[in-house]
Short mmCIF file of C-alpha atoms in Angstrom, two decimals:
data_model
loop_
_atom_site.label_atom_id
_atom_site.label_comp_id
_atom_site.label_asym_id
_atom_site.label_seq_id
_atom_site.Cartn_x
_atom_site.Cartn_y
_atom_site.Cartn_z
CA MET A 1 25.51 94.69 50.95
CA ALA A 2 29.28 95.17 51.21
CA ALA A 3 28.81 97.21 54.38
CA VAL A 4 26.52 94.55 55.89
CA SER A 5 28.92 91.74 55.01
CA SER A 6 31.87 93.66 56.44
CA ARG A 7 29.90 94.31 59.65
CA PHE A 8 29.11 90.59 60.03
CA SER A 9 32.73 89.67 59.33
CA ILE A 10 33.90 92.09 62.04
CA GLU A 11 31.37 90.62 64.47
CA ASN A 12 32.54 87.10 63.64
CA ILE A 13 36.15 88.11 64.24
CA GLN A 14 35.18 89.67 67.61
CA MET A 15 33.19 86.56 68.49
CA ARG A 16 36.15 84.27 67.74
CA ASN A 17 38.42 86.48 69.84
CA LEU A 18 35.99 86.33 72.75
CA LEU A 19 35.67 82.55 72.53
CA ASN A 20 39.47 82.21 72.37
CA THR A 21 39.74 84.45 75.41
CA ARG A 22 37.21 82.29 77.26
CA THR A 23 39.17 79.12 76.37
CA GLU A 24 42.44 80.66 77.53
CA GLU A 25 40.84 81.77 80.80
CA GLU A 26 39.54 78.25 81.46
CA GLU A 27 42.97 76.79 80.67
CA GLU A 28 44.67 79.28 83.00
CA ALA A 29 42.16 78.53 85.78
CA ARG A 30 42.79 74.81 85.32
CA LEU A 31 46.55 75.29 85.50
CA MET A 32 46.26 77.46 88.61
CA THR A 33 43.93 74.91 90.26
CA ASN A 34 46.23 71.99 89.40
CA PRO A 35 49.79 73.40 89.37
CA ASN A 36 51.20 69.89 88.86
CA ASP A 37 49.85 69.85 85.33
CA SER A 38 52.20 72.67 84.30
CA PRO A 39 55.81 71.94 83.26
CA ALA A 40 58.33 71.75 86.03
CA SER A 41 60.77 74.11 84.40
CA GLY A 42 59.96 77.52 83.11
CA SER A 43 56.46 77.61 84.62
CA ASN A 44 56.70 81.26 85.61
CA ASP A 45 57.87 82.26 82.14
CA GLY A 46 55.00 80.30 80.61
CA ASP A 47 52.49 82.07 82.88
CA ASN A 48 53.94 85.46 81.95
CA ARG A 49 53.74 84.62 78.25
CA ARG A 50 50.10 83.61 78.69
CA ILE A 51 49.34 86.88 80.46
CA VAL A 52 51.01 88.90 77.68
CA GLN A 53 49.13 86.94 75.02
CA ARG A 54 45.83 87.52 76.81
CA GLN A 55 46.62 91.22 77.04
CA ASP A 56 47.36 91.42 73.31
CA ARG A 57 44.37 89.38 72.15
CA ARG A 58 41.70 90.75 74.44
CA PRO A 59 39.74 93.41 72.56
CA GLY A 60 38.41 95.48 75.42
CA PRO A 61 39.93 95.17 78.91
CA THR A 62 43.62 95.41 79.66
CA LEU A 63 45.47 93.43 82.28
CA ASP A 64 47.48 95.02 85.03
CA ARG A 65 49.17 93.46 88.03
CA ASP A 66 48.18 94.38 91.54
CA VAL A 67 51.26 95.20 93.57
CA THR A 68 49.78 94.48 96.99
CA SER A 69 48.17 91.14 96.19
CA ASN A 70 50.62 89.91 93.49
CA ASN A 71 47.59 88.83 91.50
CA PRO A 72 46.45 89.97 88.06
CA SER A 73 43.36 92.13 88.02
CA LEU A 74 41.25 93.51 85.22
CA ASP A 75 40.92 97.19 84.44
CA LEU A 76 38.13 98.33 82.13
CA PRO A 77 38.50 101.40 79.94
CA GLY A 78 36.58 104.33 81.35
CA HIS A 79 36.34 102.64 84.75
CA HIS A 80 39.78 103.29 86.27
CA ARG A 81 39.26 102.66 89.97
CA SER A 82 41.93 102.15 92.54
CA HIS A 83 41.91 99.19 94.87
CA SER A 84 41.29 101.53 97.78
CA ASN A 85 37.94 102.41 96.20
CA TYR A 86 37.21 98.71 95.90
CA ASP A 87 37.99 98.22 99.58
CA GLU A 88 35.82 101.20 100.55
CA GLU A 89 32.89 99.87 98.53
CA GLU A 90 33.39 96.41 100.03
CA GLU A 91 33.38 97.88 103.54
CA GLU A 92 30.17 99.77 102.78
CA GLU A 93 28.56 96.57 101.53
CA GLU A 94 29.69 94.71 104.66
CA LEU A 95 28.25 97.45 106.89
CA LYS A 96 24.92 97.35 105.09
CA TYR A 97 24.91 93.57 105.16
CA GLY A 98 25.88 93.55 108.83
CA ALA A 99 23.10 95.98 109.76
CA LYS A 100 20.55 93.73 108.12
CA HIS A 101 21.78 90.73 110.05
CA VAL A 102 21.94 92.67 113.32
CA ILE A 103 18.18 93.15 112.98
CA LYS A 104 17.82 89.49 112.13
CA LEU A 105 19.66 88.67 115.35
CA PHE A 106 17.71 91.08 117.54
CA VAL A 107 14.38 89.53 116.56
CA PRO A 108 15.09 85.94 117.75
CA VAL A 109 16.74 87.16 120.96
CA THR A 110 13.69 89.30 121.69
CA LEU A 111 11.29 86.45 120.89
CA CYS A 112 13.17 84.03 123.16
CA MET A 113 13.10 86.49 126.07
CA LEU A 114 9.40 87.26 125.46
CA VAL A 115 8.51 83.57 125.56
CA VAL A 116 10.30 83.14 128.88
CA VAL A 117 8.80 86.30 130.41
CA ALA A 118 5.28 85.37 129.28
CA THR A 119 5.66 81.87 130.73
CA ILE A 120 7.03 83.12 134.07
CA SER A 121 4.21 85.66 134.35
CA SER A 122 1.39 83.21 133.60
CA VAL A 123 2.59 79.74 134.70
CA THR A 124 3.37 79.45 138.42
CA PHE A 125 5.06 76.07 137.94
CA TYR A 126 8.37 77.69 137.02
CA THR A 127 8.44 80.04 140.01
CA VAL A 128 7.84 77.36 142.68
CA ARG A 129 11.12 75.83 143.90
CA ASP A 130 10.54 72.44 145.44
CA ILE A 131 13.19 70.50 143.48
CA TYR A 132 16.81 71.50 142.86
CA LEU A 133 19.53 70.36 140.49
CA VAL A 134 22.08 67.80 141.56
CA TYR A 135 24.83 70.33 140.90
CA THR A 136 23.45 72.74 143.55
CA PRO A 137 23.66 70.94 146.89
CA PHE A 138 23.14 74.14 148.90
CA HIS A 139 19.52 75.28 148.75
CA GLU A 140 19.84 78.70 150.45
CA LYS A 141 17.09 78.12 153.00
CA SER A 142 18.87 80.11 155.68
CA SER A 143 17.76 83.67 156.43
CA ASP A 144 21.33 84.84 157.06
CA PRO A 145 22.66 86.86 154.07
CA GLY A 146 26.24 85.72 154.68
CA THR A 147 25.22 82.06 154.59
CA LYS A 148 23.25 82.62 151.39
CA ALA A 149 26.22 84.38 149.85
CA TRP A 150 28.76 81.61 150.38
CA GLN A 151 26.24 78.91 149.47
CA SER A 152 25.42 80.67 146.21
CA VAL A 153 29.13 81.05 145.39
CA ALA A 154 29.71 77.36 146.17
CA ASN A 155 26.79 76.30 143.97
CA ALA A 156 28.01 78.50 141.14
CA LEU A 157 31.56 77.12 141.34
CA ILE A 158 30.30 73.53 141.33
CA LEU A 159 28.10 74.24 138.32
CA MET A 160 30.97 75.99 136.54
CA CYS A 161 33.26 73.01 137.13
CA VAL A 162 30.68 70.78 135.46
CA ILE A 163 30.35 73.18 132.51
CA VAL A 164 34.13 73.44 132.08
CA CYS A 165 34.56 69.67 132.17
CA MET A 166 31.78 69.08 129.64
CA THR A 167 33.22 71.76 127.35
CA ILE A 168 36.69 70.19 127.48
CA VAL A 169 35.21 66.78 126.69
CA LEU A 170 33.38 68.26 123.71
CA ILE A 171 36.56 69.93 122.42
CA LEU A 172 38.56 66.71 122.74
CA LEU A 173 35.90 64.74 120.90
CA TYR A 174 35.86 67.30 118.11
CA LYS A 175 39.66 67.52 117.94
CA TYR A 176 40.00 63.77 117.49
CA LYS A 177 37.06 63.69 115.03
CA CYS A 178 34.69 61.63 117.15
CA TYR A 179 31.77 63.07 115.22
CA LYS A 180 29.41 60.16 115.88
CA VAL A 181 29.78 60.56 119.64
CA ILE A 182 29.13 64.30 119.42
CA HIS A 183 26.10 63.81 117.18
CA GLY A 184 24.74 61.16 119.56
CA TRP A 185 25.26 63.47 122.52
CA LEU A 186 23.47 66.36 120.80
CA ILE A 187 20.65 64.14 119.54
CA VAL A 188 19.97 62.79 123.03
CA SER A 189 19.93 66.34 124.44
CA SER A 190 17.56 67.50 121.71
CA LEU A 191 15.29 64.51 122.30
CA MET A 192 14.98 65.35 125.98
CA LEU A 193 14.25 69.01 125.28
CA LEU A 194 11.81 68.51 122.41
CA PHE A 195 9.90 65.61 123.95
CA LEU A 196 10.27 65.53 127.75
CA PHE A 197 10.66 69.20 128.67
CA ALA A 198 8.28 70.30 125.91
CA TYR A 199 5.68 67.82 127.23
CA ILE A 200 6.05 69.21 130.78
CA TYR A 201 5.83 72.77 129.46
CA LEU A 202 2.72 72.09 127.39
CA GLY A 203 1.02 70.31 130.28
CA GLU A 204 1.65 73.23 132.64
CA VAL A 205 0.44 75.78 130.08
CA LEU A 206 -2.78 73.81 129.49
CA ARG A 207 -3.29 73.51 133.23
CA ALA A 208 -2.64 77.22 133.80
CA TYR A 209 -5.13 78.32 131.15
CA ASN A 210 -7.59 75.50 132.00
CA ILE A 211 -7.62 74.07 128.46
CA PRO A 212 -8.76 70.42 128.21
CA MET A 213 -6.92 68.01 125.90
CA ASP A 214 -7.06 64.22 125.65
CA TYR A 215 -3.90 62.16 125.78
CA PHE A 216 -4.33 60.77 122.25
CA THR A 217 -4.28 64.25 120.72
CA LEU A 218 -1.43 65.26 123.02
CA VAL A 219 0.69 62.26 121.95
CA ILE A 220 0.10 62.96 118.26
CA PHE A 221 0.97 66.63 118.70
CA MET A 222 4.14 65.92 120.70
CA TRP A 223 5.26 63.26 118.20
CA ASN A 224 4.92 65.61 115.25
CA PHE A 225 6.49 68.50 117.14
CA GLY A 226 9.49 66.48 118.27
CA VAL A 227 10.17 64.64 115.01
CA VAL A 228 9.95 67.79 112.88
CA GLY A 229 12.25 69.56 115.33
CA MET A 230 14.86 66.79 115.18
CA ILE A 231 14.79 66.86 111.38
CA CYS A 232 15.10 70.65 111.17
CA ILE A 233 17.88 70.92 113.75
CA HIS A 234 20.03 67.91 112.87
CA TRP A 235 19.30 67.45 109.17
CA LYS A 236 17.46 69.76 106.78
CA GLY A 237 14.46 72.03 106.94
CA PRO A 238 13.22 75.51 106.13
CA LEU A 239 15.31 78.28 107.62
CA ILE A 240 12.43 79.89 109.52
CA LEU A 241 11.43 76.53 111.01
CA GLN A 242 14.95 75.71 112.14
CA GLN A 243 15.31 79.10 113.77
CA ALA A 244 11.94 78.70 115.51
CA TYR A 245 12.94 75.35 116.99
CA LEU A 246 16.26 76.72 118.22
CA ILE A 247 14.42 79.57 119.94
CA VAL A 248 12.03 77.08 121.58
CA VAL A 249 14.94 74.90 122.75
CA ALA A 250 16.72 77.92 124.26
CA ALA A 251 13.53 79.09 126.00
CA LEU A 252 12.87 75.63 127.47
CA MET A 253 16.41 75.40 128.80
CA ALA A 254 16.19 78.89 130.31
CA LEU A 255 12.95 77.94 132.08
CA VAL A 256 14.66 74.84 133.50
CA PHE A 257 17.48 76.98 134.95
CA ILE A 258 15.03 79.50 136.41
CA LYS A 259 12.99 76.79 138.13
CA TYR A 260 15.73 74.54 139.49
CA LEU A 261 18.40 77.08 140.50
CA PRO A 262 18.17 78.89 143.88
CA ASP A 263 17.65 82.65 143.83
CA TRP A 264 21.08 83.94 144.74
CA THR A 265 22.81 81.13 142.86
CA THR A 266 21.18 82.27 139.61
CA TRP A 267 22.75 85.73 139.80
CA VAL A 268 26.17 84.39 140.76
CA VAL A 269 26.01 81.84 137.93
CA LEU A 270 25.24 84.61 135.44
CA ALA A 271 28.28 86.60 136.59
CA VAL A 272 30.61 83.58 136.61
CA ILE A 273 29.45 82.27 133.23
CA SER A 274 30.19 85.67 131.70
CA ILE A 275 33.77 85.54 132.99
CA TRP A 276 34.11 81.98 131.71
CA ASP A 277 32.81 83.00 128.29
CA LEU A 278 35.41 85.77 128.15
CA VAL A 279 38.23 83.37 129.03
CA ALA A 280 37.06 80.52 126.79
CA VAL A 281 36.80 82.66 123.64
CA LEU A 282 39.63 85.19 123.95
CA CYS A 283 42.42 83.22 125.62
CA PRO A 284 44.89 81.60 123.18
CA LYS A 285 44.20 78.16 124.68
CA GLY A 286 40.53 78.77 125.42
CA PRO A 287 38.33 75.77 124.56
CA LEU A 288 35.79 77.73 122.54
CA ARG A 289 38.54 79.48 120.60
CA ILE A 290 40.15 76.12 119.87
CA LEU A 291 36.78 74.85 118.64
CA VAL A 292 36.28 77.79 116.28
CA GLU A 293 39.84 77.68 114.95
CA THR A 294 39.70 73.93 114.40
CA ALA A 295 36.42 74.25 112.51
CA GLN A 296 37.94 76.99 110.33
CA GLU A 297 41.04 74.92 109.61
CA ARG A 298 38.92 71.95 108.56
CA ASN A 299 36.46 74.13 106.62
CA GLU A 300 33.62 72.56 108.59
CA PRO A 301 30.51 74.25 110.02
CA ILE A 302 29.97 74.13 113.76
CA PHE A 303 27.11 71.87 114.76
CA PRO A 304 23.75 73.56 114.06
CA ALA A 305 22.33 72.36 117.38
CA LEU A 306 24.81 74.69 119.16
CA ILE A 307 24.68 77.75 116.90
CA TYR A 308 21.88 80.08 115.82
CA SER A 309 22.61 81.53 112.39
CA SER A 310 20.80 84.17 110.36
CA THR A 311 21.51 81.97 107.32
CA VAL A 312 21.60 78.21 106.90
CA ILE A 313 24.63 76.31 105.59
CA TYR A 314 24.01 72.60 105.54
CA SER A 315 26.75 70.02 105.85
CA MET A 316 26.37 68.98 102.20
CA MET A 317 27.10 72.53 101.05
CA ALA A 318 30.11 72.74 103.34
CA ASP A 319 31.47 69.43 102.04
CA ARG A 320 30.94 70.55 98.46
CA ASN A 321 32.82 73.82 99.04
CA THR A 322 35.65 72.23 101.03
CA GLY A 323 37.53 71.01 98.00
CA ARG A 324 37.09 74.30 96.20
CA SER A 325 38.32 76.36 99.16
CA SER A 326 41.30 74.06 99.73
CA LYS A 327 42.28 74.38 96.09
CA ARG A 328 41.98 78.14 96.36
CA ASN A 329 44.19 78.13 99.47
CA SER A 330 46.88 76.10 97.69
CA GLN A 331 46.61 78.36 94.67
CA MET A 332 47.02 81.55 96.72
CA SER A 333 49.92 80.09 98.72
CA ALA A 334 51.68 79.13 95.47
CA ARG A 335 51.19 82.56 93.92
CA ASN A 336 51.94 84.81 96.92
CA ASP A 337 55.74 84.56 96.92
CA GLY A 338 56.89 86.55 99.93
CA THR A 339 53.93 88.96 99.89
CA THR A 340 51.96 89.98 102.98
CA CYS A 341 48.54 90.25 101.32
CA THR A 342 45.79 88.08 102.74
CA GLU A 343 43.68 85.72 100.68
CA THR A 344 40.53 87.70 101.30
CA ASP A 345 41.90 90.90 99.77
CA SER A 346 43.06 89.19 96.61
CA VAL A 347 39.81 87.30 96.20
CA ARG A 348 37.88 90.55 96.65
CA ILE A 349 39.83 92.31 93.90
CA GLU A 350 39.62 89.38 91.53
CA SER A 351 35.92 88.84 92.07
CA ARG A 352 35.06 92.51 91.57
CA SER A 353 37.21 92.94 88.44
CA SER A 354 36.05 89.66 86.94
CA THR A 355 32.47 90.70 87.61
CA GLN A 356 32.98 93.89 85.61
CA TYR A 357 34.61 92.01 82.76
CA GLU A 358 31.88 89.35 82.77
CA GLY A 359 29.20 92.02 82.56
CA ARG A 360 30.89 93.76 79.62
CA ARG A 361 31.45 90.52 77.78
CA ASN A 362 27.89 89.39 78.38
CA ALA A 363 26.64 92.67 76.92
CA ASN A 364 28.80 92.21 73.82
CA MET A 365 27.64 88.65 73.35
CA MET A 366 23.99 89.49 73.75
CA ASN A 367 24.34 91.96 70.86
CA SER A 368 25.58 89.19 68.58
CA SER A 369 23.16 87.31 66.35
CA GLU A 370 24.53 83.81 66.92
CA PRO A 371 22.62 81.54 69.39
CA VAL A 372 25.85 79.99 70.73
CA ALA A 373 26.91 83.33 72.13
CA ASN A 374 23.51 83.83 73.75
CA GLY A 375 23.67 80.43 75.39
CA LEU A 376 27.17 81.07 76.68
CA ALA A 377 26.19 84.44 78.10
CA VAL A 378 23.14 82.98 79.87
CA GLY A 379 25.21 80.15 81.29
CA MET A 380 27.84 82.51 82.65
CA GLU A 381 25.15 84.75 84.15
CA ASN A 382 23.49 81.79 85.92
CA ASN A 383 26.87 80.62 87.20
CA PHE A 384 27.65 84.09 88.58
CA ARG A 385 24.25 84.28 90.28
CA SER A 386 24.71 80.86 91.90
CA GLN A 387 28.16 81.84 93.22
CA THR A 388 26.72 85.10 94.58
CA SER A 389 23.92 83.25 96.39
CA VAL A 390 26.42 80.83 97.97
CA GLU A 391 28.55 83.76 99.20
CA GLU A 392 25.49 85.46 100.69
CA ASP A 393 24.56 82.23 102.51
CA GLU A 394 28.03 81.99 104.02
CA ARG A 395 28.05 85.54 105.45
CA GLY A 396 25.39 85.14 108.10
CA VAL A 397 25.80 86.32 111.69
CA LYS A 398 25.99 83.47 114.20
CA LEU A 399 25.21 83.46 117.93
CA GLY A 400 25.70 80.59 120.32
CA LEU A 401 22.56 78.98 121.71
CA GLY A 402 23.95 79.37 125.24
CA ASP A 403 23.82 83.14 124.80
CA PHE A 404 20.08 82.91 124.11
CA ILE A 405 19.67 80.78 127.22
CA PHE A 406 21.43 83.07 129.68
CA TYR A 407 19.89 86.24 128.21
CA SER A 408 16.49 84.68 128.84
CA VAL A 409 17.50 83.48 132.31
CA LEU A 410 18.39 87.03 133.33
CA VAL A 411 15.21 88.61 132.00
CA GLY A 412 13.01 85.76 133.21
CA LYS A 413 14.51 85.85 136.69
CA ALA A 414 13.92 89.61 136.85
CA SER A 415 10.28 89.13 135.79
CA SER A 416 9.71 86.44 138.43
CA TYR A 417 9.66 89.16 141.12
CA GLY A 418 6.73 90.92 139.45
CA ASP A 419 8.50 94.22 138.81
CA TRP A 420 7.96 95.27 135.20
CA ASN A 421 10.29 98.26 135.43
CA THR A 422 13.18 95.98 136.34
CA THR A 423 12.21 93.49 133.63
CA LEU A 424 12.11 96.19 130.96
CA ALA A 425 15.43 97.64 132.15
CA CYS A 426 17.12 94.23 131.89
CA PHE A 427 15.61 93.67 128.45
CA VAL A 428 16.94 96.99 127.14
CA ALA A 429 20.33 96.42 128.78
CA ILE A 430 20.77 93.05 127.05
CA LEU A 431 19.93 94.49 123.64
CA ILE A 432 22.34 97.39 124.18
CA GLY A 433 25.09 94.97 125.18
CA LEU A 434 24.39 92.77 122.16
CA CYS A 435 24.57 95.81 119.88
CA LEU A 436 27.95 96.80 121.33
CA THR A 437 29.19 93.23 120.94
CA LEU A 438 28.21 93.21 117.27
CA LEU A 439 29.93 96.57 116.83
CA LEU A 440 33.14 95.12 118.27
CA LEU A 441 32.67 92.11 116.01
CA ALA A 442 32.59 94.40 112.97
CA ILE A 443 35.73 96.18 114.19
CA PHE A 444 37.91 93.21 115.15
CA LYS A 445 36.39 90.74 112.62
CA LYS A 446 36.93 87.64 114.74
CA ALA A 447 34.90 85.48 117.10
CA LEU A 448 33.96 87.37 120.26
CA PRO A 449 32.08 86.34 123.45
CA ALA A 450 28.50 87.59 123.45
CA LEU A 451 27.76 87.20 127.17
CA PRO A 452 30.12 89.56 129.08
CA ILE A 453 28.86 92.97 127.90
CA SER A 454 25.17 92.06 127.83
CA ILE A 455 25.15 90.20 131.14
CA THR A 456 27.20 92.94 132.84
CA PHE A 457 24.77 95.61 131.63
CA GLY A 458 21.84 93.42 132.63
CA LEU A 459 23.13 92.87 136.17
CA ILE A 460 23.93 96.56 136.63
CA PHE A 461 20.52 97.62 135.33
CA TYR A 462 18.76 95.00 137.46
CA PHE A 463 20.30 95.94 140.80
CA ALA A 464 20.24 99.67 140.04
CA THR A 465 16.56 99.57 139.06
CA ARG A 466 15.54 97.26 141.89
CA GLU A 467 17.44 99.07 144.66
CA ILE A 468 17.34 102.70 143.47
CA VAL A 469 14.86 103.41 140.70
CA GLN A 470 11.95 101.31 141.94
CA PRO A 471 11.98 102.64 145.56
CA PHE A 472 12.26 106.18 144.19
CA ALA A 473 9.30 105.60 141.86
CA ASP A 474 7.26 104.07 144.71
CA SER A 475 7.95 107.06 146.94
CA LEU A 476 6.91 109.45 144.17
CA ALA A 477 3.71 107.48 143.62
CA SER A 478 2.90 107.48 147.35
CA GLU A 479 3.34 111.26 147.47
CA GLN A 480 1.33 111.63 144.25
CA VAL A 481 4.21 113.31 142.46
CA TYR A 482 4.40 112.58 138.72
CA ILE A 483 7.35 113.40 136.52
#
């Protein structure tokens, strides 16, 4: 009995020490979150005394100070790992996570291009050019190649001027926080795509496949399709449904460009838009770079109608995390006195070490016989899981919807000539360029343009296949030579 009682007394003492440690950690987190609550004088000495007290009272882990991040980190007995090992493991996790999202990005790009190619191959409406856009006054009806060349360049420059002006207007509206105007602009554009262009597309598909449908059923279908799309894109909806509607919107816009742009103008526009994408994203005063940097400074997500993401982060979640991230920024700026460590490195080390300590403490508490300890351990475990799920949602790969559109324009335009070798070559070239872009994204870890590499490869593969490979294959077939 004496041994049993002594064992329970030791467990009670350990339990009190753990609860005291938890209280001190919460108090320290509160003081770091609200530095104004601490005394004005002697705050650093008070923090050091708290750290020493925590080191003396804590039964298991010991506290050491990271030199590079100037932040305290936990070191468990028997698990002495250097921070370089932590960074290596983090890089491995990022590579694995990035590979998964690369596949998630390849699938929608492939589906969007397949929808466009299937439509061009089966519906003749999008290959007949009887109407042109207002922005292309030159229709390239001359048989002279020189005339077609300068007319296509003129059309492309006019269209690019319109795109540049609209982009600058969008950046100015976002910079001066005219969110209602931007939302109205995007909502009107989505309404036209999901109702008007989708109605024209469905009517042409039904006519091409000779499928009868009454107007009452068509109106009900279009109403449900459009309303659900507006809700999923501009408000909330399942992730798979939102992604599907963004793919449909990109495919419809690509079909509009293929139908209403002249032949030579389409290729010149693809080349010019790639150069513009390079300038707009990489230049210090580029409009798209300003947009991304402004959104990062404000801790706001870019509008979902413009971005395809492998994960969904709604505006409510972003607003909820804004305060927490701003507090963390103020905390890190107050603690990093003259150090060159970034916030990400210190957060990585703290999260990994605190995860190890939480796991050890949860295991100790689960061995105790008191229900309070069990409830505390379960609560901490649920809190850790929720934080992990939020971090996973925030790490998705994002691709602009315009990239989907111009990828599909290139492949769809190649398929409109009826040459499947050229179409397949352009399809493979775009995927190779996208893979290289994602590789550069993993290396530089900043926003990069997705059009230049893919469109350059696509144009090279198109003209090389159409002018060299296809005539060579036709000559081999005529001579009945098979390789």
